[in-house]
Amino acid sequence: MLADLTGRVALVTGGGRGIGRGISLALAEQGADIAVADLIESNAADVAEEVRQHGRRAAAMAMDVTDRSSVEAAVASTLTDLGKIDILVNNAGIVGAGGMWERDSSSDEDWNDTFQVNVRGIVRVTEAVQGHMVQRGSGRIINIASIAGRQGSPDIPHYSTSKAAVISWTQSNAQQLARHRINVNAICPGLLWTPMWEAIAQRRSRMGSTQTHTEVQGMPGRELFETVVDQTMPMKREQTPEDIGKLAAFLASDDAKNITE
């Protein structure tokens, strides 16, 4: 078994698709009960049903991480339905504001909306949960950042900058909570074919990409993605949501009790 999470409860934001779904199912496979929170409640409900098929308890709820009252309501619902929160996975995120894919450069709305979700959203959810963890004297907080936060991104700088901020916040929060036996870590996924990356590929196909040696303008999205993987990933393999889920399960387990940012 990868990690024994039997009897633990995880709250996963942005859990209704992509990486969030992969994490929710991986934690459930290792024995955790899952509260799936998503901006689109029907997506959360679908994943919660998959969790139940693994024999685990599940709850589904709408959560808008830009709205403190929505966050607090979702946390309260988790505590009511599942009794506690041992593990928080901050996965909710966006690449930019509405209409970003039709623009050739980042707008004020891209910067503002992305930071409200990717940075302030993580802070809001963490603040709503950490008091409960402090009272219990234990907890695991896992923030989903990105390789873009470590390397930068020429065509979506607002996104890469927000993910760099997530890494810095993780380090600061880890130092704040260590004395309460709460571990805080970040995962920086690389290249995964998710709905988010499909949209990125479509934009890069329209504009041309600055990250490969191949002309990609007009290239179909999936082919462009595979070209980026081939030319930028040392092992020339894409990752999957399941890969990220397995790492999250490890960080949530006792095997990682001495790992914190």
PDB file of N, CA and C in Angstrom, residues 20-111:
ATOM      1  N   GLY A  20      -7.536  17.832  -9.396  1.00  0.00           N
ATOM      2  CA  GLY A  20      -8.319  17.700  -8.171  1.00  0.00           C
ATOM      3  C   GLY A  20      -9.046  16.370  -8.093  1.00  0.00           C
ATOM      4  N   ARG A  21      -9.595  15.922  -9.203  1.00  0.00           N
ATOM      5  CA  ARG A  21     -10.241  14.607  -9.236  1.00  0.00           C
ATOM      6  C   ARG A  21      -9.219  13.520  -8.973  1.00  0.00           C
ATOM      7  N   GLY A  22      -8.052  13.607  -9.621  1.00  0.00           N
ATOM      8  CA  GLY A  22      -7.017  12.595  -9.418  1.00  0.00           C
ATOM      9  C   GLY A  22      -6.588  12.506  -7.968  1.00  0.00           C
ATOM     10  N   ILE A  23      -6.458  13.658  -7.309  1.00  0.00           N
ATOM     11  CA  ILE A  23      -6.069  13.672  -5.901  1.00  0.00           C
ATOM     12  C   ILE A  23      -7.171  13.076  -5.034  1.00  0.00           C
ATOM     13  N   SER A  24      -8.416  13.478  -5.280  1.00  0.00           N
ATOM     14  CA  SER A  24      -9.537  12.965  -4.484  1.00  0.00           C
ATOM     15  C   SER A  24      -9.594  11.441  -4.540  1.00  0.00           C
ATOM     16  N   LEU A  25      -9.454  10.883  -5.728  1.00  0.00           N
ATOM     17  CA  LEU A  25      -9.547   9.434  -5.876  1.00  0.00           C
ATOM     18  C   LEU A  25      -8.331   8.732  -5.289  1.00  0.00           C
ATOM     19  N   ALA A  26      -7.140   9.326  -5.436  1.00  0.00           N
ATOM     20  CA  ALA A  26      -5.946   8.701  -4.866  1.00  0.00           C
ATOM     21  C   ALA A  26      -6.020   8.655  -3.347  1.00  0.00           C
ATOM     22  N   LEU A  27      -6.487   9.716  -2.731  1.00  0.00           N
ATOM     23  CA  LEU A  27      -6.627   9.720  -1.275  1.00  0.00           C
ATOM     24  C   LEU A  27      -7.674   8.704  -0.827  1.00  0.00           C
ATOM     25  N   ALA A  28      -8.771   8.615  -1.584  1.00  0.00           N
ATOM     26  CA  ALA A  28      -9.805   7.636  -1.247  1.00  0.00           C
ATOM     27  C   ALA A  28      -9.282   6.207  -1.372  1.00  0.00           C
ATOM     28  N   GLU A  29      -8.488   5.954  -2.399  1.00  0.00           N
ATOM     29  CA  GLU A  29      -7.921   4.618  -2.585  1.00  0.00           C
ATOM     30  C   GLU A  29      -7.052   4.204  -1.404  1.00  0.00           C
ATOM     31  N   GLN A  30      -6.480   5.180  -0.710  1.00  0.00           N
ATOM     32  CA  GLN A  30      -5.627   4.882   0.442  1.00  0.00           C
ATOM     33  C   GLN A  30      -6.389   4.940   1.761  1.00  0.00           C
ATOM     34  N   GLY A  31      -7.722   5.084   1.677  1.00  0.00           N
ATOM     35  CA  GLY A  31      -8.542   4.943   2.870  1.00  0.00           C
ATOM     36  C   GLY A  31      -9.171   6.200   3.419  1.00  0.00           C
ATOM     37  N   ALA A  32      -8.913   7.354   2.826  1.00  0.00           N
ATOM     38  CA  ALA A  32      -9.453   8.602   3.352  1.00  0.00           C
ATOM     39  C   ALA A  32     -10.890   8.824   2.888  1.00  0.00           C
ATOM     40  N   ASP A  33     -11.662   9.491   3.742  1.00  0.00           N
ATOM     41  CA  ASP A  33     -12.963  10.014   3.350  1.00  0.00           C
ATOM     42  C   ASP A  33     -12.733  11.409   2.753  1.00  0.00           C
ATOM     43  N   ILE A  34     -13.542  11.781   1.766  1.00  0.00           N
ATOM     44  CA  ILE A  34     -13.230  12.972   0.968  1.00  0.00           C
ATOM     45  C   ILE A  34     -14.402  13.943   0.912  1.00  0.00           C
ATOM     46  N   ALA A  35     -14.114  15.209   1.206  1.00  0.00           N
ATOM     47  CA  ALA A  35     -15.034  16.303   0.910  1.00  0.00           C
ATOM     48  C   ALA A  35     -14.544  16.950  -0.384  1.00  0.00           C
ATOM     49  N   VAL A  36     -15.340  16.851  -1.422  1.00  0.00           N
ATOM     50  CA  VAL A  36     -14.973  17.386  -2.731  1.00  0.00           C
ATOM     51  C   VAL A  36     -15.647  18.744  -2.892  1.00  0.00           C
ATOM     52  N   ALA A  37     -14.837  19.788  -2.972  1.00  0.00           N
ATOM     53  CA  ALA A  37     -15.363  21.144  -3.142  1.00  0.00           C
ATOM     54  C   ALA A  37     -14.979  21.655  -4.520  1.00  0.00           C
ATOM     55  N   ASP A  38     -15.930  22.296  -5.181  1.00  0.00           N
ATOM     56  CA  ASP A  38     -15.663  22.803  -6.519  1.00  0.00           C
ATOM     57  C   ASP A  38     -16.607  23.969  -6.799  1.00  0.00           C
ATOM     58  N   LEU A  39     -16.166  24.871  -7.655  1.00  0.00           N
ATOM     59  CA  LEU A  39     -17.023  25.985  -8.054  1.00  0.00           C
ATOM     60  C   LEU A  39     -18.299  25.469  -8.710  1.00  0.00           C
ATOM     61  N   ILE A  40     -18.181  24.343  -9.454  1.00  0.00           N
ATOM     62  CA  ILE A  40     -19.338  23.716 -10.093  1.00  0.00           C
ATOM     63  C   ILE A  40     -19.735  22.501  -9.250  1.00  0.00           C
ATOM     64  N   GLU A  41     -20.825  22.631  -8.514  1.00  0.00           N
ATOM     65  CA  GLU A  41     -21.193  21.597  -7.542  1.00  0.00           C
ATOM     66  C   GLU A  41     -21.485  20.253  -8.200  1.00  0.00           C
ATOM     67  N   SER A  42     -22.030  20.263  -9.414  1.00  0.00           N
ATOM     68  CA  SER A  42     -22.328  18.992 -10.086  1.00  0.00           C
ATOM     69  C   SER A  42     -21.051  18.206 -10.375  1.00  0.00           C
ATOM     70  N   ASN A  43     -19.958  18.902 -10.696  1.00  0.00           N
ATOM     71  CA  ASN A  43     -18.684  18.215 -10.898  1.00  0.00           C
ATOM     72  C   ASN A  43     -18.204  17.586  -9.594  1.00  0.00           C
ATOM     73  N   ALA A  44     -18.361  18.322  -8.498  1.00  0.00           N
ATOM     74  CA  ALA A  44     -17.973  17.781  -7.192  1.00  0.00           C
ATOM     75  C   ALA A  44     -18.805  16.552  -6.854  1.00  0.00           C
ATOM     76  N   ALA A  45     -20.101  16.602  -7.172  1.00  0.00           N
ATOM     77  CA  ALA A  45     -20.972  15.473  -6.873  1.00  0.00           C
ATOM     78  C   ALA A  45     -20.562  14.228  -7.658  1.00  0.00           C
ATOM     79  N   ASP A  46     -20.160  14.410  -8.904  1.00  0.00           N
ATOM     80  CA  ASP A  46     -19.725  13.270  -9.720  1.00  0.00           C
ATOM     81  C   ASP A  46     -18.499  12.595  -9.110  1.00  0.00           C
ATOM     82  N   VAL A  47     -17.530  13.405  -8.678  1.00  0.00           N
ATOM     83  CA  VAL A  47     -16.318  12.833  -8.079  1.00  0.00           C
ATOM     84  C   VAL A  47     -16.638  12.204  -6.723  1.00  0.00           C
ATOM     85  N   ALA A  48     -17.512  12.819  -5.946  1.00  0.00           N
ATOM     86  CA  ALA A  48     -17.904  12.240  -4.660  1.00  0.00           C
ATOM     87  C   ALA A  48     -18.511  10.859  -4.852  1.00  0.00           C
ATOM     88  N   GLU A  49     -19.293  10.682  -5.911  1.00  0.00           N
ATOM     89  CA  GLU A  49     -19.871   9.370  -6.183  1.00  0.00           C
ATOM     90  C   GLU A  49     -18.776   8.360  -6.524  1.00  0.00           C
ATOM     91  N   GLU A  50     -17.751   8.783  -7.255  1.00  0.00           N
ATOM     92  CA  GLU A  50     -16.620   7.892  -7.529  1.00  0.00           C
ATOM     93  C   GLU A  50     -15.901   7.511  -6.243  1.00  0.00           C
ATOM     94  N   VAL A  51     -15.775   8.452  -5.322  1.00  0.00           N
ATOM     95  CA  VAL A  51     -15.149   8.156  -4.024  1.00  0.00           C
ATOM     96  C   VAL A  51     -15.959   7.089  -3.289  1.00  0.00           C
ATOM     97  N   ARG A  52     -17.265   7.218  -3.306  1.00  0.00           N
ATOM     98  CA  ARG A  52     -18.116   6.232  -2.618  1.00  0.00           C
ATOM     99  C   ARG A  52     -17.957   4.846  -3.233  1.00  0.00           C
ATOM    100  N   GLN A  53     -17.700   4.799  -4.532  1.00  0.00           N
ATOM    101  CA  GLN A  53     -17.486   3.509  -5.175  1.00  0.00           C
ATOM    102  C   GLN A  53     -16.211   2.830  -4.691  1.00  0.00           C
ATOM    103  N   HIS A  54     -15.312   3.610  -4.070  1.00  0.00           N
ATOM    104  CA  HIS A  54     -14.127   3.031  -3.433  1.00  0.00           C
ATOM    105  C   HIS A  54     -14.413   2.598  -1.992  1.00  0.00           C
ATOM    106  N   GLY A  55     -15.666   2.728  -1.572  1.00  0.00           N
ATOM    107  CA  GLY A  55     -16.041   2.311  -0.227  1.00  0.00           C
ATOM    108  C   GLY A  55     -15.780   3.349   0.843  1.00  0.00           C
ATOM    109  N   ARG A  56     -15.551   4.597   0.433  1.00  0.00           N
ATOM    110  CA  ARG A  56     -15.262   5.663   1.390  1.00  0.00           C
ATOM    111  C   ARG A  56     -16.449   6.620   1.494  1.00  0.00           C
ATOM    112  N   ARG A  57     -16.537   7.295   2.617  1.00  0.00           N
ATOM    113  CA  ARG A  57     -17.541   8.347   2.757  1.00  0.00           C
ATOM    114  C   ARG A  57     -17.130   9.562   1.917  1.00  0.00           C
ATOM    115  N   ALA A  58     -18.128  10.298   1.441  1.00  0.00           N
ATOM    116  CA  ALA A  58     -17.822  11.472   0.621  1.00  0.00           C
ATOM    117  C   ALA A  58     -18.913  12.512   0.801  1.00  0.00           C
ATOM    118  N   ALA A  59     -18.509  13.756   0.647  1.00  0.00           N
ATOM    119  CA  ALA A  59     -19.443  14.882   0.623  1.00  0.00           C
ATOM    120  C   ALA A  59     -19.066  15.765  -0.558  1.00  0.00           C
ATOM    121  N   ALA A  60     -20.061  16.398  -1.157  1.00  0.00           N
ATOM    122  CA  ALA A  60     -19.819  17.299  -2.287  1.00  0.00           C
ATOM    123  C   ALA A  60     -20.424  18.651  -1.963  1.00  0.00           C
ATOM    124  N   MET A  61     -19.721  19.701  -2.338  1.00  0.00           N
ATOM    125  CA  MET A  61     -20.219  21.039  -2.023  1.00  0.00           C
ATOM    126  C   MET A  61     -19.670  22.058  -3.007  1.00  0.00           C
ATOM    127  N   ALA A  62     -20.430  23.127  -3.191  1.00  0.00           N
ATOM    128  CA  ALA A  62     -19.943  24.253  -3.976  1.00  0.00           C
ATOM    129  C   ALA A  62     -19.022  25.101  -3.109  1.00  0.00           C
ATOM    130  N   MET A  63     -17.930  25.576  -3.704  1.00  0.00           N
ATOM    131  CA  MET A  63     -17.046  26.507  -3.014  1.00  0.00           C
ATOM    132  C   MET A  63     -16.460  27.474  -4.018  1.00  0.00           C
ATOM    133  N   ASP A  64     -16.608  28.752  -3.712  1.00  0.00           N
ATOM    134  CA  ASP A  64     -15.957  29.822  -4.464  1.00  0.00           C
ATOM    135  C   ASP A  64     -14.842  30.354  -3.582  1.00  0.00           C
ATOM    136  N   VAL A  65     -13.599  30.068  -3.928  1.00  0.00           N
ATOM    137  CA  VAL A  65     -12.491  30.416  -3.039  1.00  0.00           C
ATOM    138  C   VAL A  65     -12.242  31.922  -2.979  1.00  0.00           C
ATOM    139  N   THR A  66     -12.899  32.702  -3.856  1.00  0.00           N
ATOM    140  CA  THR A  66     -12.766  34.158  -3.791  1.00  0.00           C
ATOM    141  C   THR A  66     -13.769  34.776  -2.820  1.00  0.00           C
ATOM    142  N   ASP A  67     -14.650  33.962  -2.265  1.00  0.00           N
ATOM    143  CA  ASP A  67     -15.733  34.434  -1.393  1.00  0.00           C
ATOM    144  C   ASP A  67     -15.559  33.791  -0.015  1.00  0.00           C
ATOM    145  N   ARG A  68     -15.186  34.598   0.981  1.00  0.00           N
ATOM    146  CA  ARG A  68     -14.908  34.045   2.305  1.00  0.00           C
ATOM    147  C   ARG A  68     -16.127  33.329   2.893  1.00  0.00           C
ATOM    148  N   SER A  69     -17.316  33.864   2.689  1.00  0.00           N
ATOM    149  CA  SER A  69     -18.503  33.212   3.247  1.00  0.00           C
ATOM    150  C   SER A  69     -18.738  31.854   2.603  1.00  0.00           C
ATOM    151  N   SER A  70     -18.469  31.735   1.313  1.00  0.00           N
ATOM    152  CA  SER A  70     -18.596  30.453   0.626  1.00  0.00           C
ATOM    153  C   SER A  70     -17.586  29.447   1.165  1.00  0.00           C
ATOM    154  N   VAL A  71     -16.369  29.905   1.385  1.00  0.00           N
ATOM    155  CA  VAL A  71     -15.325  29.032   1.935  1.00  0.00           C
ATOM    156  C   VAL A  71     -15.710  28.551   3.326  1.00  0.00           C
ATOM    157  N   GLU A  72     -16.126  29.467   4.174  1.00  0.00           N
ATOM    158  CA  GLU A  72     -16.463  29.100   5.545  1.00  0.00           C
ATOM    159  C   GLU A  72     -17.654  28.157   5.586  1.00  0.00           C
ATOM    160  N   ALA A  73     -18.626  28.360   4.684  1.00  0.00           N
ATOM    161  CA  ALA A  73     -19.781  27.467   4.637  1.00  0.00           C
ATOM    162  C   ALA A  73     -19.367  26.054   4.225  1.00  0.00           C
ATOM    163  N   ALA A  74     -18.456  25.947   3.257  1.00  0.00           N
ATOM    164  CA  ALA A  74     -17.996  24.632   2.794  1.00  0.00           C
ATOM    165  C   ALA A  74     -17.210  23.914   3.886  1.00  0.00           C
ATOM    166  N   VAL A  75     -16.382  24.650   4.605  1.00  0.00           N
ATOM    167  CA  VAL A  75     -15.620  24.045   5.701  1.00  0.00           C
ATOM    168  C   VAL A  75     -16.578  23.566   6.789  1.00  0.00           C
ATOM    169  N   ALA A  76     -17.561  24.394   7.135  1.00  0.00           N
ATOM    170  CA  ALA A  76     -18.536  23.994   8.148  1.00  0.00           C
ATOM    171  C   ALA A  76     -19.315  22.765   7.703  1.00  0.00           C
ATOM    172  N   SER A  77     -19.665  22.707   6.425  1.00  0.00           N
ATOM    173  CA  SER A  77     -20.388  21.552   5.901  1.00  0.00           C
ATOM    174  C   SER A  77     -19.539  20.287   5.993  1.00  0.00           C
ATOM    175  N   THR A  78     -18.251  20.408   5.704  1.00  0.00           N
ATOM    176  CA  THR A  78     -17.344  19.258   5.820  1.00  0.00           C
ATOM    177  C   THR A  78     -17.304  18.742   7.245  1.00  0.00           C
ATOM    178  N   LEU A  79     -17.181  19.655   8.200  1.00  0.00           N
ATOM    179  CA  LEU A  79     -17.112  19.253   9.605  1.00  0.00           C
ATOM    180  C   LEU A  79     -18.420  18.604  10.054  1.00  0.00           C
ATOM    181  N   THR A  80     -19.542  19.106   9.555  1.00  0.00           N
ATOM    182  CA  THR A  80     -20.836  18.521   9.902  1.00  0.00           C
ATOM    183  C   THR A  80     -20.997  17.136   9.290  1.00  0.00           C
ATOM    184  N   ASP A  81     -20.655  17.005   8.010  1.00  0.00           N
ATOM    185  CA  ASP A  81     -20.893  15.753   7.297  1.00  0.00           C
ATOM    186  C   ASP A  81     -19.869  14.671   7.611  1.00  0.00           C
ATOM    187  N   LEU A  82     -18.602  15.075   7.793  1.00  0.00           N
ATOM    188  CA  LEU A  82     -17.530  14.083   7.932  1.00  0.00           C
ATOM    189  C   LEU A  82     -16.793  14.161   9.270  1.00  0.00           C
ATOM    190  N   GLY A  83     -17.103  15.162  10.076  1.00  0.00           N
ATOM    191  CA  GLY A  83     -16.639  15.169  11.461  1.00  0.00           C
ATOM    192  C   GLY A  83     -15.343  15.877  11.771  1.00  0.00           C
ATOM    193  N   LYS A  84     -14.455  16.011  10.779  1.00  0.00           N
ATOM    194  CA  LYS A  84     -13.142  16.617  11.020  1.00  0.00           C
ATOM    195  C   LYS A  84     -12.478  16.876   9.690  1.00  0.00           C
ATOM    196  N   ILE A  85     -11.333  17.551   9.729  1.00  0.00           N
ATOM    197  CA  ILE A  85     -10.499  17.723   8.537  1.00  0.00           C
ATOM    198  C   ILE A  85      -9.054  17.444   8.954  1.00  0.00           C
ATOM    199  N   ASP A  86      -8.522  16.333   8.477  1.00  0.00           N
ATOM    200  CA  ASP A  86      -7.121  15.980   8.741  1.00  0.00           C
ATOM    201  C   ASP A  86      -6.202  16.496   7.648  1.00  0.00           C
ATOM    202  N   ILE A  87      -6.731  16.569   6.427  1.00  0.00           N
ATOM    203  CA  ILE A  87      -5.928  16.875   5.250  1.00  0.00           C
ATOM    204  C   ILE A  87      -6.646  17.959   4.445  1.00  0.00           C
ATOM    205  N   LEU A  88      -5.938  19.007   4.105  1.00  0.00           N
ATOM    206  CA  LEU A  88      -6.468  20.037   3.209  1.00  0.00           C
ATOM    207  C   LEU A  88      -5.611  20.066   1.957  1.00  0.00           C
ATOM    208  N   VAL A  89      -6.246  19.918   0.806  1.00  0.00           N
ATOM    209  CA  VAL A  89      -5.547  20.052  -0.471  1.00  0.00           C
ATOM    210  C   VAL A  89      -6.101  21.275  -1.180  1.00  0.00           C
ATOM    211  N   ASN A  90      -5.278  22.311  -1.280  1.00  0.00           N
ATOM    212  CA  ASN A  90      -5.657  23.535  -1.977  1.00  0.00           C
ATOM    213  C   ASN A  90      -5.294  23.392  -3.451  1.00  0.00           C
ATOM    214  N   ASN A  91      -6.280  22.988  -4.238  1.00  0.00           N
ATOM    215  CA  ASN A  91      -6.023  22.731  -5.653  1.00  0.00           C
ATOM    216  C   ASN A  91      -6.730  23.716  -6.577  1.00  0.00           C
ATOM    217  N   ALA A  92      -7.766  24.400  -6.107  1.00  0.00           N
ATOM    218  CA  ALA A  92      -8.535  25.296  -6.974  1.00  0.00           C
ATOM    219  C   ALA A  92      -7.613  26.333  -7.608  1.00  0.00           C
ATOM    220  N   GLY A  93      -7.751  26.524  -8.912  1.00  0.00           N
ATOM    221  CA  GLY A  93      -6.893  27.488  -9.592  1.00  0.00           C
ATOM    222  C   GLY A  93      -7.421  27.818 -10.976  1.00  0.00           C
ATOM    223  N   ILE A  94      -6.971  28.944 -11.502  1.00  0.00           N
ATOM    224  CA  ILE A  94      -7.322  29.355 -12.866  1.00  0.00           C
ATOM    225  C   ILE A  94      -6.055  29.827 -13.575  1.00  0.00           C
ATOM    226  N   VAL A  95      -6.130  29.937 -14.893  1.00  0.00           N
ATOM    227  CA  VAL A  95      -5.007  30.434 -15.688  1.00  0.00           C
ATOM    228  C   VAL A  95      -5.148  31.927 -15.967  1.00  0.00           C
ATOM    229  N   GLY A  96      -6.382  32.421 -15.981  1.00  0.00           N
ATOM    230  CA  GLY A  96      -6.588  33.839 -16.257  1.00  0.00           C
ATOM    231  C   GLY A  96      -8.060  34.183 -16.198  1.00  0.00           C
ATOM    232  N   ALA A  97      -8.371  35.428 -16.500  1.00  0.00           N
ATOM    233  CA  ALA A  97      -9.752  35.898 -16.473  1.00  0.00           C
ATOM    234  C   ALA A  97     -10.505  35.422 -17.709  1.00  0.00           C
ATOM    235  N   GLY A  98     -11.813  35.596 -17.682  1.00  0.00           N
ATOM    236  CA  GLY A  98     -12.626  35.246 -18.833  1.00  0.00           C
ATOM    237  C   GLY A  98     -12.169  35.981 -20.085  1.00  0.00           C
ATOM    238  N   GLY A  99     -12.145  35.261 -21.204  1.00  0.00           N
ATOM    239  CA  GLY A  99     -11.708  35.854 -22.456  1.00  0.00           C
ATOM    240  C   GLY A  99     -10.205  35.904 -22.647  1.00  0.00           C
ATOM    241  N   MET A 100      -9.457  35.331 -21.681  1.00  0.00           N
ATOM    242  CA  MET A 100      -7.999  35.394 -21.776  1.00  0.00           C
ATOM    243  C   MET A 100      -7.471  34.754 -23.053  1.00  0.00           C
ATOM    244  N   TRP A 101      -8.142  33.696 -23.502  1.00  0.00           N
ATOM    245  CA  TRP A 101      -7.622  32.937 -24.636  1.00  0.00           C
ATOM    246  C   TRP A 101      -7.704  33.711 -25.944  1.00  0.00           C
ATOM    247  N   GLU A 102      -8.509  34.783 -25.960  1.00  0.00           N
ATOM    248  CA  GLU A 102      -8.593  35.608 -27.161  1.00  0.00           C
ATOM    249  C   GLU A 102      -7.623  36.786 -27.122  1.00  0.00           C
ATOM    250  N   ARG A 103      -6.965  37.000 -25.981  1.00  0.00           N
ATOM    251  CA  ARG A 103      -6.037  38.128 -25.860  1.00  0.00           C
ATOM    252  C   ARG A 103      -4.614  37.671 -26.155  1.00  0.00           C
ATOM    253  N   ASP A 104      -3.799  38.592 -26.608  1.00  0.00           N
ATOM    254  CA  ASP A 104      -2.403  38.287 -26.930  1.00  0.00           C
ATOM    255  C   ASP A 104      -1.449  38.589 -25.777  1.00  0.00           C
ATOM    256  N   SER A 105      -1.939  39.248 -24.732  1.00  0.00           N
ATOM    257  CA  SER A 105      -1.089  39.548 -23.577  1.00  0.00           C
ATOM    258  C   SER A 105      -1.956  39.601 -22.332  1.00  0.00           C
ATOM    259  N   SER A 106      -1.316  39.589 -21.176  1.00  0.00           N
ATOM    260  CA  SER A 106      -2.044  39.583 -19.911  1.00  0.00           C
ATOM    261  C   SER A 106      -2.703  40.933 -19.649  1.00  0.00           C
ATOM    262  N   SER A 107      -3.953  40.891 -19.211  1.00  0.00           N
ATOM    263  CA  SER A 107      -4.685  42.109 -18.875  1.00  0.00           C
ATOM    264  C   SER A 107      -4.679  42.308 -17.360  1.00  0.00           C
ATOM    265  N   ASP A 108      -5.150  43.475 -16.914  1.00  0.00           N
ATOM    266  CA  ASP A 108      -5.302  43.709 -15.477  1.00  0.00           C
ATOM    267  C   ASP A 108      -6.226  42.667 -14.861  1.00  0.00           C
ATOM    268  N   GLU A 109      -7.273  42.305 -15.604  1.00  0.00           N
ATOM    269  CA  GLU A 109      -8.209  41.303 -15.089  1.00  0.00           C
ATOM    270  C   GLU A 109      -7.531  39.947 -14.931  1.00  0.00           C
ATOM    271  N   ASP A 110      -6.649  39.588 -15.857  1.00  0.00           N
ATOM    272  CA  ASP A 110      -5.913  38.327 -15.721  1.00  0.00           C
ATOM    273  C   ASP A 110      -5.100  38.322 -14.431  1.00  0.00           C
ATOM    274  N   TRP A 111      -4.364  39.405 -14.202  1.00  0.00           N
ATOM    275  CA  TRP A 111      -3.549  39.487 -12.988  1.00  0.00           C
ATOM    276  C   TRP A 111      -4.419  39.454 -11.730  1.00  0.00           C
TER     277      TRP A 111
END
